[in-house]
Short mmCIF file of C-alpha atoms and ligand atoms in Angstrom, two decimals:
data_model
loop_
_atom_site.label_atom_id
_atom_site.label_comp_id
_atom_site.label_asym_id
_atom_site.label_seq_id
_atom_site.Cartn_x
_atom_site.Cartn_y
_atom_site.Cartn_z
CA MET A 1 -35.24 72.83 12.68
CA SER A 2 -36.14 72.71 16.37
CA VAL A 3 -35.42 75.83 18.39
CA ILE A 4 -36.75 74.30 21.60
CA GLU A 5 -36.34 70.59 22.34
CA VAL A 6 -37.35 69.26 25.75
CA LYS A 7 -37.55 65.62 26.83
CA GLY A 8 -38.70 64.23 30.15
CA LEU A 9 -38.36 67.52 32.05
CA LYS A 10 -38.95 67.21 35.80
CA LYS A 11 -38.78 69.64 38.68
CA SER A 12 -39.96 69.35 42.28
CA TYR A 13 -39.91 71.81 45.16
CA GLY A 14 -39.80 69.56 48.19
CA GLN A 15 -43.03 67.57 48.06
CA VAL A 16 -44.49 69.70 45.25
CA HIS A 17 -43.98 67.96 41.89
CA ALA A 18 -44.31 71.09 39.76
CA VAL A 19 -43.19 69.55 36.44
CA ARG A 20 -43.57 65.79 36.10
CA GLY A 21 -42.19 64.82 32.69
CA VAL A 22 -42.72 67.45 30.00
CA ASP A 23 -41.76 66.96 26.33
CA LEU A 24 -41.79 69.87 23.90
CA SER A 25 -40.55 70.39 20.38
CA ILE A 26 -40.92 73.87 18.92
CA ALA A 27 -39.84 74.69 15.39
CA GLN A 28 -38.09 77.79 14.11
CA GLY A 29 -40.61 80.56 13.42
CA GLU A 30 -43.38 78.95 15.39
CA ILE A 31 -45.56 80.76 17.93
CA PHE A 32 -46.28 78.27 20.65
CA ALA A 33 -48.56 78.93 23.63
CA LEU A 34 -48.49 77.18 26.99
CA LEU A 35 -51.92 77.22 28.59
CA GLY A 36 -52.75 76.00 32.05
CA PRO A 37 -54.36 77.01 35.33
CA ASN A 38 -52.50 78.70 38.20
CA GLY A 39 -49.84 76.38 39.58
CA ALA A 40 -49.85 74.08 36.50
CA GLY A 41 -46.07 74.38 36.07
CA LYS A 42 -45.83 76.89 33.22
CA THR A 43 -43.49 79.39 34.84
CA THR A 44 -41.29 76.61 36.23
CA THR A 45 -40.99 75.07 32.75
CA VAL A 46 -40.32 78.38 31.02
CA GLU A 47 -37.77 79.55 33.59
CA ILE A 48 -35.85 76.28 33.24
CA LEU A 49 -35.75 76.83 29.47
CA GLU A 50 -34.55 80.41 30.05
CA GLY A 51 -31.73 79.16 32.28
CA PHE A 52 -33.11 80.80 35.43
CA ARG A 53 -34.03 77.62 37.30
CA SER A 54 -32.32 74.26 37.68
CA ARG A 55 -34.04 71.00 36.71
CA ASP A 56 -34.15 67.63 38.43
CA ALA A 57 -34.28 65.52 35.26
CA GLY A 58 -34.68 65.69 31.52
CA GLU A 59 -32.91 67.03 28.45
CA VAL A 60 -33.24 70.61 27.27
CA SER A 61 -31.86 72.19 24.12
CA ILE A 62 -32.56 75.86 23.37
CA LEU A 63 -31.12 77.17 20.08
CA GLY A 64 -28.79 74.18 20.26
CA PHE A 65 -27.56 74.91 23.80
CA ASP A 66 -28.32 73.49 27.20
CA PRO A 67 -29.48 76.44 29.34
CA LYS A 68 -27.08 75.17 32.03
CA THR A 69 -24.19 76.30 29.80
CA GLN A 70 -21.86 78.78 31.55
CA GLY A 71 -19.30 81.38 30.55
CA HIS A 72 -18.73 82.91 27.12
CA ALA A 73 -21.04 80.45 25.32
CA ALA A 74 -23.84 81.36 27.73
CA ARG A 75 -23.41 85.07 26.97
CA GLU A 76 -23.53 84.40 23.22
CA TRP A 77 -26.63 82.27 23.75
CA ARG A 78 -28.37 84.91 25.86
CA ASN A 79 -27.68 87.49 23.17
CA ARG A 80 -29.97 85.51 20.84
CA ILE A 81 -32.86 85.30 23.32
CA GLY A 82 -35.43 87.84 24.44
CA ILE A 83 -37.33 87.47 27.67
CA VAL A 84 -40.43 89.22 28.94
CA LEU A 85 -40.77 88.26 32.56
CA GLN A 86 -43.87 88.87 34.63
CA SER A 87 -42.31 92.23 35.54
CA ALA A 88 -38.81 93.05 34.44
CA ALA A 89 -38.63 96.82 34.51
CA ASP A 90 -37.38 98.21 37.80
CA ALA A 91 -39.27 101.27 38.98
CA GLY A 92 -36.12 103.38 39.06
CA ASP A 93 -35.43 107.01 38.37
CA LEU A 94 -34.77 106.35 34.70
CA THR A 95 -37.03 107.44 31.88
CA VAL A 96 -38.57 105.00 29.45
CA ILE A 97 -36.15 105.84 26.65
CA GLU A 98 -33.12 105.73 28.95
CA THR A 99 -34.11 102.27 30.13
CA VAL A 100 -34.61 100.90 26.63
CA GLN A 101 -31.33 102.49 25.51
CA HIS A 102 -29.56 100.97 28.51
CA PHE A 103 -30.88 97.47 27.71
CA SER A 104 -30.00 97.84 24.03
CA GLY A 105 -26.36 98.12 25.13
CA TYR A 106 -26.40 94.51 26.30
CA TYR A 107 -26.97 93.14 22.79
CA SER A 108 -24.73 92.88 19.77
CA ASN A 109 -27.50 93.55 17.26
CA PRO A 110 -30.11 95.76 18.96
CA ARG A 111 -33.18 97.14 17.23
CA ASN A 112 -33.68 100.86 16.85
CA VAL A 113 -34.87 102.30 20.19
CA ASP A 114 -37.44 104.69 18.69
CA GLU A 115 -38.86 101.94 16.50
CA VAL A 116 -39.27 99.64 19.46
CA LEU A 117 -40.98 102.36 21.52
CA ALA A 118 -43.34 103.01 18.62
CA ALA A 119 -44.01 99.28 18.21
CA VAL A 120 -45.18 98.96 21.82
CA GLY A 121 -47.06 102.28 21.72
CA LEU A 122 -44.85 104.10 24.21
CA GLU A 123 -43.40 106.82 21.98
CA GLU A 124 -45.41 109.52 23.76
CA LYS A 125 -44.13 108.26 27.11
CA SER A 126 -40.49 108.06 26.10
CA GLY A 127 -39.50 110.91 28.45
CA ALA A 128 -41.64 109.72 31.38
CA LEU A 129 -40.12 108.25 34.53
CA ILE A 130 -40.81 104.54 34.83
CA ARG A 131 -42.29 104.91 38.27
CA ASN A 132 -44.94 107.24 36.84
CA LEU A 133 -46.18 104.74 34.23
CA SER A 134 -49.50 102.96 34.59
CA GLY A 135 -49.53 99.18 35.06
CA GLY A 136 -50.30 98.53 31.41
CA GLN A 137 -47.61 100.97 30.29
CA ARG A 138 -45.05 99.22 32.53
CA ARG A 139 -45.98 95.96 30.87
CA ARG A 140 -45.45 97.47 27.42
CA LEU A 141 -42.02 98.59 28.57
CA ASP A 142 -41.32 94.99 29.64
CA VAL A 143 -42.22 93.89 26.13
CA ALA A 144 -39.97 96.60 24.63
CA LEU A 145 -37.06 95.27 26.73
CA GLY A 146 -37.78 91.74 25.54
CA ILE A 147 -37.54 92.63 21.86
CA ILE A 148 -34.84 95.33 21.85
CA GLY A 149 -32.08 92.77 21.20
CA SER A 150 -33.61 91.39 17.93
CA PRO A 151 -34.03 87.96 19.53
CA GLU A 152 -34.25 84.76 17.49
CA LEU A 153 -36.30 83.31 20.31
CA LEU A 154 -38.66 85.30 22.49
CA PHE A 155 -40.17 84.14 25.76
CA LEU A 156 -43.36 85.95 26.73
CA ASP A 157 -44.73 85.19 30.18
CA GLU A 158 -48.29 86.52 30.38
CA PRO A 159 -47.33 89.51 28.24
CA THR A 160 -50.66 91.34 28.11
CA THR A 161 -51.79 91.09 31.73
CA GLY A 162 -53.12 94.53 32.63
CA PHE A 163 -53.43 95.72 29.02
CA ASP A 164 -56.63 97.44 27.96
CA PRO A 165 -58.35 95.83 24.94
CA GLU A 166 -56.86 98.31 22.48
CA ALA A 167 -53.34 97.79 23.80
CA ARG A 168 -53.84 94.03 23.64
CA ARG A 169 -54.82 94.26 19.96
CA ALA A 170 -51.81 96.47 19.26
CA PHE A 171 -49.59 93.95 21.02
CA TRP A 172 -51.01 91.11 18.96
CA ALA A 173 -50.21 93.06 15.80
CA LEU A 174 -46.65 93.49 17.04
CA ILE A 175 -46.32 89.75 17.62
CA GLN A 176 -47.71 89.00 14.15
CA GLN A 177 -45.07 91.35 12.78
CA LEU A 178 -42.34 89.45 14.67
CA ARG A 179 -43.72 86.23 13.25
CA GLY A 180 -43.05 87.68 9.81
CA THR A 181 -39.38 88.05 10.70
CA GLY A 182 -39.03 84.36 11.64
CA THR A 183 -38.77 84.93 15.40
CA THR A 184 -39.75 81.85 17.41
CA ILE A 185 -42.04 82.71 20.32
CA LEU A 186 -42.97 80.78 23.43
CA LEU A 187 -45.93 82.43 25.11
CA THR A 188 -47.70 81.69 28.36
CA THR A 189 -51.09 83.24 28.77
CA HIS A 190 -54.36 82.94 30.64
CA TYR A 191 -56.23 84.57 27.77
CA LEU A 192 -57.66 81.96 25.44
CA ASP A 193 -58.48 84.56 22.81
CA GLU A 194 -54.83 85.58 22.82
CA ALA A 195 -53.67 82.00 22.28
CA GLU A 196 -56.21 81.66 19.50
CA ALA A 197 -55.18 84.91 17.80
CA LEU A 198 -51.45 84.26 17.97
CA ALA A 199 -50.46 80.64 18.42
CA ASP A 200 -49.70 78.12 15.69
CA ARG A 201 -49.88 75.43 18.37
CA VAL A 202 -50.91 75.34 22.01
CA ALA A 203 -49.97 72.93 24.77
CA VAL A 204 -52.36 72.51 27.67
CA ILE A 205 -50.46 71.81 30.88
CA ASN A 206 -52.04 70.75 34.15
CA ASN A 207 -50.50 69.38 37.34
CA GLY A 208 -47.05 69.39 35.74
CA LEU A 209 -48.01 67.31 32.70
CA ILE A 210 -48.93 68.23 29.13
CA ILE A 211 -52.45 67.00 28.38
CA GLU A 212 -52.50 67.84 24.67
CA VAL A 213 -50.57 69.71 21.99
CA SER A 214 -52.49 70.88 18.95
CA SER A 215 -53.51 73.85 16.85
CA PRO A 216 -56.06 76.11 18.62
CA ALA A 217 -58.69 75.12 16.03
CA GLU A 218 -58.27 71.41 16.70
CA LEU A 219 -57.68 71.32 20.45
CA GLY A 220 -59.80 68.77 22.30
CA GLY A 221 -61.54 67.66 19.10
CA ARG A 222 -62.89 71.16 18.65
CA ALA A 223 -62.87 71.10 14.85
CA THR A 224 -65.17 68.09 14.77
CA SER A 225 -67.26 68.90 17.83
CA GLN A 226 -71.02 69.32 17.55
CA ALA A 227 -72.61 72.66 16.79
CA LEU A 228 -75.31 74.09 19.04
CA VAL A 229 -78.37 75.47 17.26
CA SER A 230 -80.59 77.63 19.40
CA TRP A 231 -83.81 79.54 18.63
CA ARG A 232 -86.94 80.94 20.27
CA ASP A 233 -90.09 78.83 20.20
CA GLY A 234 -92.93 80.80 21.81
CA ASN A 235 -91.64 81.89 25.20
CA GLN A 236 -88.96 79.16 25.31
CA ILE A 237 -85.36 79.15 24.05
CA LYS A 238 -84.64 75.75 22.51
CA THR A 239 -81.20 74.27 21.91
CA GLN A 240 -80.10 71.30 19.86
CA ALA A 241 -76.61 69.80 19.58
CA THR A 242 -75.96 68.47 16.09
CA ASP A 243 -73.35 67.31 13.59
CA ASN A 244 -75.49 68.76 10.80
CA PRO A 245 -76.50 72.31 11.75
CA THR A 246 -77.49 73.15 8.18
CA SER A 247 -80.16 70.46 8.08
CA VAL A 248 -81.48 71.52 11.49
CA VAL A 249 -81.74 75.10 10.27
CA THR A 250 -83.44 73.94 7.05
CA GLN A 251 -86.07 72.03 9.05
CA LEU A 252 -86.60 75.03 11.32
CA THR A 253 -86.96 77.33 8.31
CA ALA A 254 -89.77 75.10 7.03
CA GLN A 255 -91.34 74.90 10.50
CA PHE A 256 -91.37 78.68 10.96
CA ASP A 257 -92.09 79.31 7.31
CA GLY A 258 -89.19 81.78 6.99
CA GLU A 259 -87.24 83.69 9.60
CA ILE A 260 -86.29 81.61 12.67
CA PRO A 261 -86.67 83.75 15.83
CA GLU A 262 -83.38 84.51 17.61
CA LEU A 263 -81.44 81.87 15.67
CA THR A 264 -77.82 81.23 16.66
CA VAL A 265 -75.45 78.48 15.55
CA THR A 266 -72.33 78.16 17.70
CA ARG A 267 -69.39 75.83 18.18
CA PRO A 268 -67.49 75.49 21.46
CA SER A 269 -64.97 78.28 21.94
CA LEU A 270 -61.35 77.52 22.73
CA GLU A 271 -62.20 78.55 26.29
CA ASP A 272 -65.08 76.02 26.50
CA ILE A 273 -62.80 73.24 25.29
CA TYR A 274 -59.96 74.28 27.56
CA LEU A 275 -62.18 74.43 30.66
CA THR A 276 -63.53 70.97 29.89
CA MET A 277 -59.99 69.64 29.45
CA ILE A 278 -58.70 70.96 32.76
CA GLY A 279 -62.03 70.69 34.57
CA GLY A 280 -61.60 67.16 35.91
CA THR A 281 -58.20 67.74 37.45
CA HIS A 282 -58.15 71.43 38.29
CA GLU A 283 -56.97 71.87 41.89
P1 ATP B 301 -49.44 80.71 37.29
O1 ATP B 301 -50.41 80.58 36.19
O2 ATP B 301 -50.12 80.98 38.59
O3 ATP B 301 -48.29 81.63 37.02
P2 ATP B 301 -47.72 78.37 36.78
O4 ATP B 301 -48.37 77.40 35.85
O5 ATP B 301 -46.73 79.28 36.20
O6 ATP B 301 -48.84 79.20 37.55
P3 ATP B 301 -45.61 77.51 38.58
O7 ATP B 301 -45.25 78.88 39.04
O8 ATP B 301 -44.66 76.84 37.67
O9 ATP B 301 -47.08 77.49 37.95
O10 ATP B 301 -45.82 76.61 39.89
C1 ATP B 301 -46.04 75.20 39.84
C2 ATP B 301 -46.10 74.67 41.26
O11 ATP B 301 -44.83 74.79 41.89
C3 ATP B 301 -47.07 75.42 42.17
O12 ATP B 301 -47.68 74.48 43.01
C4 ATP B 301 -46.17 76.37 42.95
O13 ATP B 301 -46.73 76.63 44.21
C5 ATP B 301 -44.89 75.59 43.05
N1 ATP B 301 -43.71 76.46 43.08
C6 ATP B 301 -43.32 77.31 42.10
N2 ATP B 301 -42.17 77.93 42.41
C7 ATP B 301 -41.82 77.48 43.64
C8 ATP B 301 -40.72 77.75 44.53
N3 ATP B 301 -39.75 78.59 44.18
N4 ATP B 301 -40.69 77.10 45.70
C9 ATP B 301 -41.67 76.23 46.04
N5 ATP B 301 -42.73 75.92 45.25
C10 ATP B 301 -42.81 76.54 44.07
#
């Protein structure tokens, strides 16, 4: 079953054609990442799906509803969705726990507040005022507010910006845990390693159009791309691109009569592939 179904989505701001005909189909339980450079149209797309921006053309169905829906049906719909905006938490005079408790009151089936604070690693900061949190801690609070309502569908817009590496890993574990509960997740991120760690499928968007949708392992022909074998030969580093790295290494083993100096065998990373994909058209 499709949780997100988008056909021919378009949106312009005056002369700026931000989204120029986007199609998306995201299944229940899937973690789907939107990748693209600054200004590609990710936030515009996501905010239309969330019901925060109008569209010029196209069909959108989110959990079976058009985000343009108003009134009681819209409230019921919103109850099933969690959103982590680029910064949702207001720097007010409330403490962390008060804020999460307050948000939990908006939902008919909220998660346990203490559990959510523990899940985002903020239990020690539960009594702290929001305005005294660090940037990364604020972001974790944003994530807590996104998941407090037990959403069926979670939108995460650059969720780990400002996280230190340990917090990012902890966040990934939290998302994996949500995956286990069948939550569908639409993620935008600039971190290719994050997309690779979390996403079942990624869509690369550039200049308002989707260039490719695929699994991270297969994007841009990555799975079948050539390997690079590199080694030291005297005072030179040599590199050879090959479809058969094992036979190259076997030949080198014979040539060096054993250990090959500084041998590495690599394949293009998701980031290499992504940069090549957007390279030609990046503004
Ligand atoms: P980023 O990675 O920087 O967040 P993005 O992929 O989310 O970028 P959008 O925010 O969707 O990109 O912007 C797409 C294009 O639309 C950009 O050229 C941007 O300048 C323009 N744009 C976005 N919002 C508005 C607005 N409210 N009014 C005018 N132009 C806008």
